[in-house]
Amino acid sequence: MLPAPIPLAPLLPGAGIRRGGLVGVSGDGGTTLVLSLLVEPLAQGSWAAVVGMPELGLEAAAAMGVDLARVALVPRPGPSWAAVVAVLLDALDLVVVSPPGRCRPADARRLLARAKERGSVLCVTGPEGWPESPELVLVAETEGWEGLDIGAGTLRARRGRIVVSGRRGAGRPVVVPCWLPGPDGRLAARRSGSPKAAPERVPDEPEAMPWAG
Amino acid sequence: MGRIVRTLVAWCPDWPVTAAGFEADAPVAVAAAGRVVACSAAARDGGVVIGMRRRAAEASCAGLWVVPRDEAREARAFEPVVAAVAALAPAVETTRPGLLSMATRGPARYHGGEGALRAAVAERAAAAVTAACGVPTPVHVGIADGPFAATLAARRQMSVPSSGTAEFLAPFPVGALGREGLAEILVRLGVGTLGAFAALDEARVSARFGPDGALAHRLARGLDDRPLRSTPPPTELVAEAELDPPAERVDVVAFAGRSLGEELAAQLATRGLACTLLTIEAETEHGERLARRWRAEMDLDAPAMGERLRWQLEGWLSGTAAEAPSAGVTRIAFRASETAPALGKQAGFWGGVSAADRRAVRALDRLGGMLGPEAVFTATVVGGRGPGDRTALVAWGDTRPEAAMTAPWPGALPDPPPALVHRPPRRATVTDRTGRPVAVSARGCLSGLPERILVEGGRPSAVVGWAGPWPLDERWWDPCAGRRLARFQLLDEDRHAHLCFVERAEWFVEATYD
């Protein structure tokens, strides 16, 4: 098991992500969600790799608590990306890949077999182009942003939801309300899931803006 | 007791400063990662100390000129000096750019005595430095028993007779041993000079400070026992590789050298040896050869070998050397010319090494071999204002700079940082109520309030929240790198939050809070 981020852990069998599995992450806020998956495993000594995501905001990753020294980045793997992922799955616990276009079914089967054999987790962003259905599907959704007004304030936190489904998830999709990210840049649990509920206060007082004045 | 080798050391004072092309009387400091790593004599007189913060150095010395460190330049400029000295005596060993040594026994006889050899080396080396760096700088040459004493003798520009080594060393502070931790403890124990340290009982020093302390003790007593411990290896220890196609660029050769370094380090490790003198050989398509010997105080591990290969090639391939090669490099070899028993020190990656770390490092090395030098990276946090400026990618295998930027960075963007940074930024159109593009005046006033946004390749959307403009006037002193822009955060009706900027009346989306 690889440890899962706090808001998700209680929903998953064994409170984590099963090694040897395929995880699909997508949706509006999917990048933040995929970064949050890296935090806990890296803190426990695992290594991770991110393949094919040249636009990844590394500062956001650092703010979420990702230990960048243990993340290998292959921003442009080229046409042999499947071979790159195979090498990484051999040795690293978690490999995030954004496939450049559709993946050939033979490649997908080979990579998943490799992950099963080595006990690593393959995480695919934008799983629509992936021929096999992931055993755990995480879809991020945005309800709204806190802190930004018309001509005032700054973005501070996003009220988001994560929809958990897939064979290894619960029988039917479960919706987890969360801060995606919260004001400190991290993924955090949020109490109310209903947008109709009374507006919840953003945790933490706003700090003085360093760029003002 | 082993035979102690009479050694000549040539030392270029403040080499990073000289290599940058500055004279000693200009107040110059060379800085890396915000700290001074070298400074000129004039800067030292102004109160600059090595290890000082850059800001503090600038504050203490008026008119101080700070240049960033460029190790490649230092190595490049030193290669002609090595070549000039090697013309006098072949077995020249480079310790680092700015410091070289040789055994004097043969060359001194040939040149008619140690004095004559010293004078000849000083003259040739100074001429080479002047030619390479364009500034007349003296080179300090000293001769003494063993490299340690000779290095100190070079600082005094003197020749220490064989019988007088211990007396010569006695007044130096213990810091001269180059072992910070040891020096700190000794000073606290009231042992301030090499003489006082040498007077301690050898067995007790060994018991208290271990093998490295015992070695330091021998150095302090003037018994530089490198020949005693360091010997040619029992079998030939070589790692070599043919380069096909021939490599003309330093980084390509250095990349090949990395796995070669690992190979030699593995050979050494299985025999329990540490490499103290490394010979790096390079050969070109036209049969030109360059061999240089690199001396190391303790142990040369694989990254250190790679670094020395890079230094050597920088000098050779860039053509500042008199004998610049006429074709690409086809063969490189690392040869362990002298070894010593390894003192139980295991090289580690990033502190504690677990099995997972080793596996990961091996896989990433392999991947680097598959994809080439500029494909696999790790990231590190550095200073900067823009969303993409605050992290830097470091090619796998290169040294990660220390993540020193924990201090606040005035003018940086408010947290949380965006999760997607567009490279290059995407063009966008932001219009006001009347449909005209929103412009920002020089004083930071808007021509209208943002109402609609159209990101290139997307569909138009209404703006439901925005903040800004946050003007940025960066590097205005540099006409090429200077930028003037104003940043905005924009939230559209589809709940996509963007970080945008306006530069020269054009809108760009540089990052998205995905």
CSV table of N, CA and C in Angstrom, one decimal, chain B residues 229-366:
chain,number,residue,atom,x,y,z
B,229,ARG,N,51.4,5.6,2.1
B,229,ARG,CA,50.1,5.0,2.1
B,229,ARG,C,49.6,4.8,0.6
B,230,SER,N,50.0,5.8,-0.2
B,230,SER,CA,49.4,5.8,-1.5
B,230,SER,C,50.5,5.2,-2.5
B,231,THR,N,50.1,4.2,-3.1
B,231,THR,CA,51.0,3.4,-4.0
B,231,THR,C,50.3,3.2,-5.3
B,232,PRO,N,51.1,2.9,-6.3
B,232,PRO,CA,50.5,2.4,-7.5
B,232,PRO,C,49.7,1.2,-7.2
B,233,PRO,N,48.5,1.0,-7.8
B,233,PRO,CA,47.7,-0.1,-7.5
B,233,PRO,C,48.3,-1.4,-7.9
B,234,PRO,N,48.0,-2.5,-7.2
B,234,PRO,CA,48.6,-3.8,-7.6
B,234,PRO,C,48.2,-4.3,-9.0
B,235,THR,N,47.0,-4.0,-9.5
B,235,THR,CA,46.7,-4.3,-10.9
B,235,THR,C,46.3,-3.0,-11.5
B,236,GLU,N,46.3,-3.0,-12.8
B,236,GLU,CA,45.9,-1.8,-13.5
B,236,GLU,C,44.4,-1.6,-13.3
B,237,LEU,N,44.0,-0.4,-12.8
B,237,LEU,CA,42.6,-0.1,-12.6
B,237,LEU,C,42.3,1.0,-13.6
B,238,VAL,N,41.6,0.6,-14.7
B,238,VAL,CA,41.3,1.6,-15.7
B,238,VAL,C,39.8,1.4,-16.1
B,239,ALA,N,39.1,2.5,-16.4
B,239,ALA,CA,37.8,2.4,-17.1
B,239,ALA,C,37.9,3.3,-18.3
B,240,GLU,N,37.6,2.7,-19.4
B,240,GLU,CA,37.7,3.5,-20.6
B,240,GLU,C,36.5,3.3,-21.5
B,241,ALA,N,36.3,4.3,-22.4
B,241,ALA,CA,35.2,4.2,-23.3
B,241,ALA,C,35.5,4.8,-24.7
B,242,GLU,N,35.1,4.2,-25.7
B,242,GLU,CA,35.2,4.7,-27.1
B,242,GLU,C,33.9,5.6,-27.3
B,243,LEU,N,34.1,6.7,-27.9
B,243,LEU,CA,33.0,7.6,-28.2
B,243,LEU,C,32.7,7.5,-29.7
B,244,ASP,N,31.5,7.1,-30.0
B,244,ASP,CA,31.2,7.0,-31.4
B,244,ASP,C,29.8,7.5,-31.6
B,245,PRO,N,29.5,8.6,-32.3
B,245,PRO,CA,30.4,9.4,-33.0
B,245,PRO,C,31.3,10.3,-32.1
B,246,PRO,N,32.4,10.8,-32.6
B,246,PRO,CA,33.3,11.6,-31.8
B,246,PRO,C,32.6,12.8,-31.2
B,247,ALA,N,32.9,13.1,-30.0
B,247,ALA,CA,32.2,14.2,-29.3
B,247,ALA,C,33.0,15.4,-29.3
B,248,GLU,N,32.4,16.5,-29.7
B,248,GLU,CA,33.1,17.8,-29.8
B,248,GLU,C,32.7,18.7,-28.6
B,249,ARG,N,31.6,18.4,-27.9
B,249,ARG,CA,31.2,19.3,-26.8
B,249,ARG,C,31.5,18.6,-25.5
B,250,VAL,N,31.8,19.5,-24.5
B,250,VAL,CA,32.3,19.1,-23.2
B,250,VAL,C,31.2,18.3,-22.5
B,251,ASP,N,29.9,18.8,-22.7
B,251,ASP,CA,28.9,18.1,-21.9
B,251,ASP,C,28.6,16.7,-22.4
B,252,VAL,N,28.8,16.5,-23.7
B,252,VAL,CA,28.6,15.1,-24.2
B,252,VAL,C,29.7,14.2,-23.6
B,253,VAL,N,31.0,14.6,-23.6
B,253,VAL,CA,32.0,13.8,-23.1
B,253,VAL,C,31.8,13.6,-21.6
B,254,ALA,N,31.5,14.7,-20.9
B,254,ALA,CA,31.3,14.6,-19.5
B,254,ALA,C,30.2,13.6,-19.1
B,255,PHE,N,29.2,13.5,-20.0
B,255,PHE,CA,28.1,12.6,-19.8
B,255,PHE,C,28.6,11.2,-19.9
B,256,ALA,N,29.4,10.9,-20.9
B,256,ALA,CA,29.9,9.6,-21.0
B,256,ALA,C,30.8,9.3,-19.9
B,257,GLY,N,31.5,10.3,-19.4
B,257,GLY,CA,32.5,10.1,-18.3
B,257,GLY,C,31.8,9.7,-17.0
B,258,ARG,N,30.5,10.0,-16.9
B,258,ARG,CA,29.8,9.7,-15.6
B,258,ARG,C,29.8,8.2,-15.3
B,259,SER,N,29.3,7.5,-16.3
B,259,SER,CA,29.2,6.0,-16.1
B,259,SER,C,30.6,5.4,-16.0
B,260,LEU,N,31.6,6.1,-16.6
B,260,LEU,CA,33.0,5.6,-16.5
B,260,LEU,C,33.5,5.8,-15.1
B,261,GLY,N,33.2,6.9,-14.5
B,261,GLY,CA,33.6,7.2,-13.1
B,261,GLY,C,33.0,6.1,-12.2
B,262,GLU,N,31.7,5.8,-12.4
B,262,GLU,CA,31.0,4.8,-11.6
B,262,GLU,C,31.7,3.5,-11.7
B,263,GLU,N,32.2,3.2,-13.0
B,263,GLU,CA,32.8,1.9,-13.2
B,263,GLU,C,34.1,1.8,-12.5
B,264,LEU,N,34.9,2.9,-12.5
B,264,LEU,CA,36.2,2.8,-11.8
B,264,LEU,C,36.0,2.8,-10.3
B,265,ALA,N,35.0,3.6,-9.9
B,265,ALA,CA,34.7,3.6,-8.4
B,265,ALA,C,34.3,2.2,-8.0
B,266,ALA,N,33.6,1.5,-8.8
B,266,ALA,CA,33.2,0.1,-8.4
B,266,ALA,C,34.4,-0.8,-8.4
B,267,GLN,N,35.3,-0.7,-9.3
B,267,GLN,CA,36.5,-1.5,-9.3
B,267,GLN,C,37.3,-1.2,-8.1
B,268,LEU,N,37.4,0.1,-7.7
B,268,LEU,CA,38.2,0.4,-6.5
B,268,LEU,C,37.5,-0.1,-5.3
B,269,ALA,N,36.2,0.0,-5.2
B,269,ALA,CA,35.4,-0.4,-4.0
B,269,ALA,C,35.6,-1.9,-3.8
B,270,THR,N,35.6,-2.7,-4.9
B,270,THR,CA,35.7,-4.2,-4.6
B,270,THR,C,37.1,-4.5,-4.1
B,271,ARG,N,38.1,-3.7,-4.3
B,271,ARG,CA,39.4,-4.0,-3.7
B,271,ARG,C,39.6,-3.2,-2.4
B,272,GLY,N,38.7,-2.5,-2.0
B,272,GLY,CA,38.8,-1.7,-0.7
B,272,GLY,C,39.8,-0.6,-0.9
B,273,LEU,N,39.9,0.0,-2.1
B,273,LEU,CA,40.9,1.1,-2.3
B,273,LEU,C,40.2,2.4,-2.5
B,274,ALA,N,40.9,3.5,-2.3
B,274,ALA,CA,40.5,4.8,-2.6
B,274,ALA,C,41.5,5.4,-3.6
B,275,CYS,N,41.0,6.1,-4.6
B,275,CYS,CA,41.9,6.7,-5.6
B,275,CYS,C,42.4,8.1,-5.1
B,276,THR,N,43.7,8.2,-5.1
B,276,THR,CA,44.3,9.5,-4.6
B,276,THR,C,45.0,10.2,-5.8
B,277,LEU,N,45.3,9.5,-6.8
B,277,LEU,CA,45.8,10.2,-8.0
B,277,LEU,C,45.2,9.6,-9.2
B,278,LEU,N,44.4,10.4,-9.9
B,278,LEU,CA,43.7,10.0,-11.0
B,278,LEU,C,44.3,10.5,-12.3
B,279,THR,N,44.5,9.7,-13.3
B,279,THR,CA,44.9,10.1,-14.6
B,279,THR,C,43.7,10.1,-15.5
B,280,ILE,N,43.5,11.2,-16.2
B,280,ILE,CA,42.4,11.2,-17.1
B,280,ILE,C,43.0,11.4,-18.5
B,281,GLU,N,42.7,10.5,-19.4
B,281,GLU,CA,43.3,10.5,-20.7
B,281,GLU,C,42.1,10.7,-21.7
B,282,ALA,N,42.4,11.6,-22.7
B,282,ALA,CA,41.4,11.8,-23.8
B,282,ALA,C,42.2,11.8,-25.1
B,283,GLU,N,41.6,11.2,-26.1
B,283,GLU,CA,42.2,11.1,-27.4
B,283,GLU,C,41.2,11.5,-28.5
B,284,THR,N,41.7,12.2,-29.5
B,284,THR,CA,40.8,12.6,-30.5
B,284,THR,C,41.0,11.7,-31.8
B,285,GLU,N,40.1,12.0,-32.7
B,285,GLU,CA,40.1,11.3,-34.0
B,285,GLU,C,41.4,11.3,-34.7
B,286,HIS,N,42.1,12.5,-34.6
B,286,HIS,CA,43.4,12.6,-35.3
B,286,HIS,C,44.5,12.2,-34.4
B,287,GLY,N,44.3,11.4,-33.4
B,287,GLY,CA,45.3,10.8,-32.6
B,287,GLY,C,46.0,11.8,-31.6
B,288,GLU,N,45.4,13.0,-31.4
B,288,GLU,CA,45.9,13.9,-30.4
B,288,GLU,C,45.5,13.4,-29.0
B,289,ARG,N,46.5,13.5,-28.1
B,289,ARG,CA,46.2,12.9,-26.8
B,289,ARG,C,46.4,14.0,-25.7
B,290,LEU,N,45.6,13.9,-24.7
B,290,LEU,CA,45.8,14.8,-23.5
B,290,LEU,C,45.7,13.9,-22.3
B,291,ALA,N,46.7,13.8,-21.5
B,291,ALA,CA,46.6,13.1,-20.2
B,291,ALA,C,47.0,14.1,-19.1
B,292,ARG,N,46.1,14.2,-18.1
B,292,ARG,CA,46.4,15.0,-17.0
B,292,ARG,C,46.2,14.2,-15.7
B,293,ARG,N,47.0,14.5,-14.7
B,293,ARG,CA,46.9,13.8,-13.5
B,293,ARG,C,46.3,14.7,-12.4
B,294,TRP,N,45.4,14.1,-11.7
B,294,TRP,CA,44.6,14.9,-10.7
B,294,TRP,C,44.9,14.3,-9.3
B,295,ARG,N,45.4,15.1,-8.4
B,295,ARG,CA,45.7,14.7,-7.1
B,295,ARG,C,44.5,15.0,-6.2
B,296,ALA,N,44.2,14.1,-5.3
B,296,ALA,CA,43.1,14.4,-4.3
B,296,ALA,C,43.6,14.1,-3.0
B,297,GLU,N,43.2,14.9,-2.0
B,297,GLU,CA,43.6,14.8,-0.6
B,297,GLU,C,43.2,13.4,-0.1
B,298,MET,N,41.9,13.1,-0.3
B,298,MET,CA,41.4,11.9,0.4
B,298,MET,C,40.9,10.9,-0.7
B,299,ASP,N,39.7,11.0,-1.1
B,299,ASP,CA,39.2,10.0,-2.0
B,299,ASP,C,38.5,10.6,-3.1
B,300,LEU,N,38.7,10.1,-4.3
B,300,LEU,CA,38.0,10.7,-5.5
B,300,LEU,C,36.8,9.7,-5.8
B,301,ASP,N,35.6,10.1,-5.6
B,301,ASP,CA,34.5,9.3,-5.9
B,301,ASP,C,34.0,9.6,-7.3
B,302,ALA,N,33.0,8.9,-7.8
B,302,ALA,CA,32.6,9.0,-9.2
B,302,ALA,C,32.2,10.5,-9.6
B,303,PRO,N,31.4,11.2,-8.8
B,303,PRO,CA,31.1,12.5,-9.2
B,303,PRO,C,32.3,13.4,-9.2
B,304,ALA,N,33.3,13.2,-8.3
B,304,ALA,CA,34.5,14.0,-8.3
B,304,ALA,C,35.3,13.7,-9.6
B,305,MET,N,35.3,12.5,-10.0
B,305,MET,CA,36.1,12.1,-11.2
B,305,MET,C,35.4,12.8,-12.4
B,306,GLY,N,34.1,12.8,-12.5
B,306,GLY,CA,33.4,13.4,-13.6
B,306,GLY,C,33.7,14.9,-13.6
B,307,GLU,N,33.7,15.5,-12.4
B,307,GLU,CA,34.0,17.0,-12.3
B,307,GLU,C,35.4,17.3,-12.9
B,308,ARG,N,36.4,16.5,-12.5
B,308,ARG,CA,37.7,16.7,-13.0
B,308,ARG,C,37.8,16.5,-14.5
B,309,LEU,N,37.1,15.5,-15.0
B,309,LEU,CA,37.1,15.3,-16.5
B,309,LEU,C,36.5,16.6,-17.2
B,310,ARG,N,35.5,17.1,-16.6
B,310,ARG,CA,34.9,18.3,-17.1
B,310,ARG,C,35.9,19.5,-17.1
B,311,TRP,N,36.6,19.6,-16.0
B,311,TRP,CA,37.6,20.7,-15.9
B,311,TRP,C,38.6,20.6,-17.0
B,312,GLN,N,39.1,19.3,-17.1
B,312,GLN,CA,40.2,19.1,-18.0
B,312,GLN,C,39.7,19.4,-19.5
B,313,LEU,N,38.5,18.9,-19.8
B,313,LEU,CA,38.1,19.1,-21.2
B,313,LEU,C,37.7,20.5,-21.5
B,314,GLU,N,37.2,21.3,-20.5
B,314,GLU,CA,36.9,22.7,-20.7
B,314,GLU,C,38.1,23.4,-21.2
B,315,GLY,N,39.2,23.1,-20.6
B,315,GLY,CA,40.5,23.8,-21.0
B,315,GLY,C,40.9,23.3,-22.3
B,316,TRP,N,40.8,22.0,-22.6
B,316,TRP,CA,41.4,21.5,-23.8
B,316,TRP,C,40.5,21.8,-25.0
B,317,LEU,N,39.2,21.6,-24.9
B,317,LEU,CA,38.3,21.7,-26.1
B,317,LEU,C,38.0,23.1,-26.5
B,318,SER,N,38.0,24.0,-25.4
B,318,SER,CA,37.6,25.4,-25.7
B,318,SER,C,38.7,26.1,-26.5
B,319,GLY,N,39.9,25.5,-26.6
B,319,GLY,CA,40.9,26.1,-27.5
B,319,GLY,C,41.8,27.2,-26.9
B,320,THR,N,41.6,27.4,-25.5
B,320,THR,CA,42.5,28.4,-24.9
B,320,THR,C,43.9,27.8,-24.8
B,321,ALA,N,43.9,26.5,-24.7
B,321,ALA,CA,45.2,25.8,-24.6
B,321,ALA,C,46.0,26.0,-25.9
B,322,ALA,N,47.3,25.9,-25.8
B,322,ALA,CA,48.2,26.1,-26.9
B,322,ALA,C,47.9,24.9,-27.9
B,323,GLU,N,47.6,23.8,-27.4
B,323,GLU,CA,47.4,22.6,-28.2
B,323,GLU,C,46.0,22.2,-28.3
B,324,ALA,N,45.1,23.1,-28.7
B,324,ALA,CA,43.7,22.7,-28.9
B,324,ALA,C,43.6,21.6,-29.9
B,325,PRO,N,42.7,20.6,-29.7
B,325,PRO,CA,42.6,19.5,-30.6
B,325,PRO,C,41.9,19.9,-31.9
B,326,SER,N,42.2,19.2,-32.9
B,326,SER,CA,41.6,19.5,-34.2
B,326,SER,C,40.4,18.7,-34.6
B,327,ALA,N,40.0,17.7,-33.7
B,327,ALA,CA,38.9,16.9,-34.0
B,327,ALA,C,38.2,16.5,-32.7
B,328,GLY,N,37.1,15.8,-32.9
B,328,GLY,CA,36.3,15.4,-31.7
B,328,GLY,C,37.0,14.3,-30.9
B,329,VAL,N,36.5,14.2,-29.6
B,329,VAL,CA,37.1,13.2,-28.7
B,329,VAL,C,36.6,11.8,-29.1
B,330,THR,N,37.4,10.8,-29.2
B,330,THR,CA,37.0,9.5,-29.5
B,330,THR,C,37.1,8.5,-28.4
B,331,ARG,N,38.0,8.8,-27.4
B,331,ARG,CA,38.3,7.9,-26.4
B,331,ARG,C,38.6,8.6,-25.1
B,332,ILE,N,38.0,8.2,-24.0
B,332,ILE,CA,38.4,8.7,-22.7
B,332,ILE,C,38.7,7.6,-21.8
B,333,ALA,N,39.6,7.8,-20.9
B,333,ALA,CA,39.9,6.8,-19.9
B,333,ALA,C,40.2,7.4,-18.5
B,334,PHE,N,39.7,6.7,-17.5
B,334,PHE,CA,40.0,7.1,-16.1
B,334,PHE,C,41.0,6.0,-15.7
B,335,ARG,N,42.2,6.4,-15.1
B,335,ARG,CA,43.1,5.5,-14.7
B,335,ARG,C,43.5,5.8,-13.2
B,336,ALA,N,43.3,4.9,-12.3
B,336,ALA,CA,43.7,5.1,-10.9
B,336,ALA,C,45.2,4.9,-10.9
B,337,SER,N,46.0,6.0,-10.8
B,337,SER,CA,47.5,5.9,-10.8
B,337,SER,C,48.0,5.6,-9.5
B,338,GLU,N,47.4,6.1,-8.5
B,338,GLU,CA,47.8,5.8,-7.1
B,338,GLU,C,46.6,5.6,-6.3
B,339,THR,N,46.7,4.6,-5.4
B,339,THR,CA,45.6,4.3,-4.5
B,339,THR,C,46.0,4.2,-3.1
B,340,ALA,N,45.1,4.3,-2.2
B,340,ALA,CA,45.4,4.1,-0.8
B,340,ALA,C,44.2,3.3,-0.2
B,341,PRO,N,44.5,2.6,0.9
B,341,PRO,CA,43.4,1.8,1.5
B,341,PRO,C,42.2,2.7,1.8
B,342,ALA,N,41.0,2.3,1.5
B,342,ALA,CA,39.9,3.1,1.8
B,342,ALA,C,39.7,3.1,3.3
B,343,LEU,N,39.4,4.3,3.8
B,343,LEU,CA,39.3,4.4,5.3
B,343,LEU,C,37.9,4.2,5.8
B,344,GLY,N,37.3,3.2,5.2
B,344,GLY,CA,36.0,2.8,5.7
B,344,GLY,C,34.9,3.8,5.5
B,345,LYS,N,35.2,4.8,4.5
B,345,LYS,CA,34.2,5.8,4.2
B,345,LYS,C,33.4,5.3,3.0
B,346,GLN,N,32.1,5.3,3.1
B,346,GLN,CA,31.3,4.9,2.0
B,346,GLN,C,30.6,6.2,1.4
B,347,ALA,N,30.7,6.3,0.2
B,347,ALA,CA,30.1,7.5,-0.4
B,347,ALA,C,28.6,7.3,-0.4
B,348,GLY,N,27.8,8.3,-0.1
B,348,GLY,CA,26.4,8.2,0.0
B,348,GLY,C,25.7,9.2,-0.9
B,349,PHE,N,24.5,8.8,-1.3
B,349,PHE,CA,23.7,9.8,-2.1
B,349,PHE,C,22.8,10.5,-1.1
B,350,TRP,N,22.9,11.8,-1.0
B,350,TRP,CA,21.9,12.6,-0.2
B,350,TRP,C,21.8,12.0,1.2
B,351,GLY,N,22.9,11.9,1.9
B,351,GLY,CA,22.7,11.4,3.3
B,351,GLY,C,22.5,10.0,3.4
B,352,GLY,N,21.5,9.6,4.2
B,352,GLY,CA,21.2,8.2,4.4
B,352,GLY,C,20.7,7.5,3.1
B,353,VAL,N,21.2,6.3,2.8
B,353,VAL,CA,20.9,5.7,1.6
B,353,VAL,C,20.1,4.4,1.9
B,354,SER,N,18.9,4.3,1.3
B,354,SER,CA,18.2,3.1,1.5
B,354,SER,C,18.2,2.3,0.2
B,355,ALA,N,17.7,1.1,0.3
B,355,ALA,CA,17.7,0.3,-0.9
B,355,ALA,C,16.9,0.9,-2.0
B,356,ALA,N,15.8,1.6,-1.6
B,356,ALA,CA,14.9,2.3,-2.6
B,356,ALA,C,15.7,3.4,-3.3
B,357,ASP,N,16.5,4.1,-2.5
B,357,ASP,CA,17.3,5.2,-3.1
B,357,ASP,C,18.3,4.6,-4.1
B,358,ARG,N,19.0,3.5,-3.8
B,358,ARG,CA,20.0,3.0,-4.7
B,358,ARG,C,19.3,2.5,-6.0
B,359,ARG,N,18.1,1.8,-5.8
B,359,ARG,CA,17.4,1.3,-7.0
B,359,ARG,C,17.0,2.5,-7.9
B,360,ALA,N,16.5,3.6,-7.2
B,360,ALA,CA,16.0,4.7,-8.0
B,360,ALA,C,17.2,5.4,-8.7
B,361,VAL,N,18.3,5.5,-8.1
B,361,VAL,CA,19.4,6.2,-8.7
B,361,VAL,C,19.9,5.4,-9.9
B,362,ARG,N,19.9,4.0,-9.7
B,362,ARG,CA,20.4,3.2,-10.8
B,362,ARG,C,19.5,3.4,-12.0
B,363,ALA,N,18.1,3.3,-11.7
B,363,ALA,CA,17.2,3.4,-12.8
B,363,ALA,C,17.3,4.7,-13.5
B,364,LEU,N,17.5,5.8,-12.8
B,364,LEU,CA,17.6,7.1,-13.4
B,364,LEU,C,18.9,7.3,-14.2
B,365,ASP,N,19.9,6.7,-13.7
B,365,ASP,CA,21.2,6.7,-14.5
B,365,ASP,C,20.9,6.0,-15.8
B,366,ARG,N,20.2,4.8,-15.7
B,366,ARG,CA,20.0,4.1,-16.9
B,366,ARG,C,19.1,4.9,-17.9
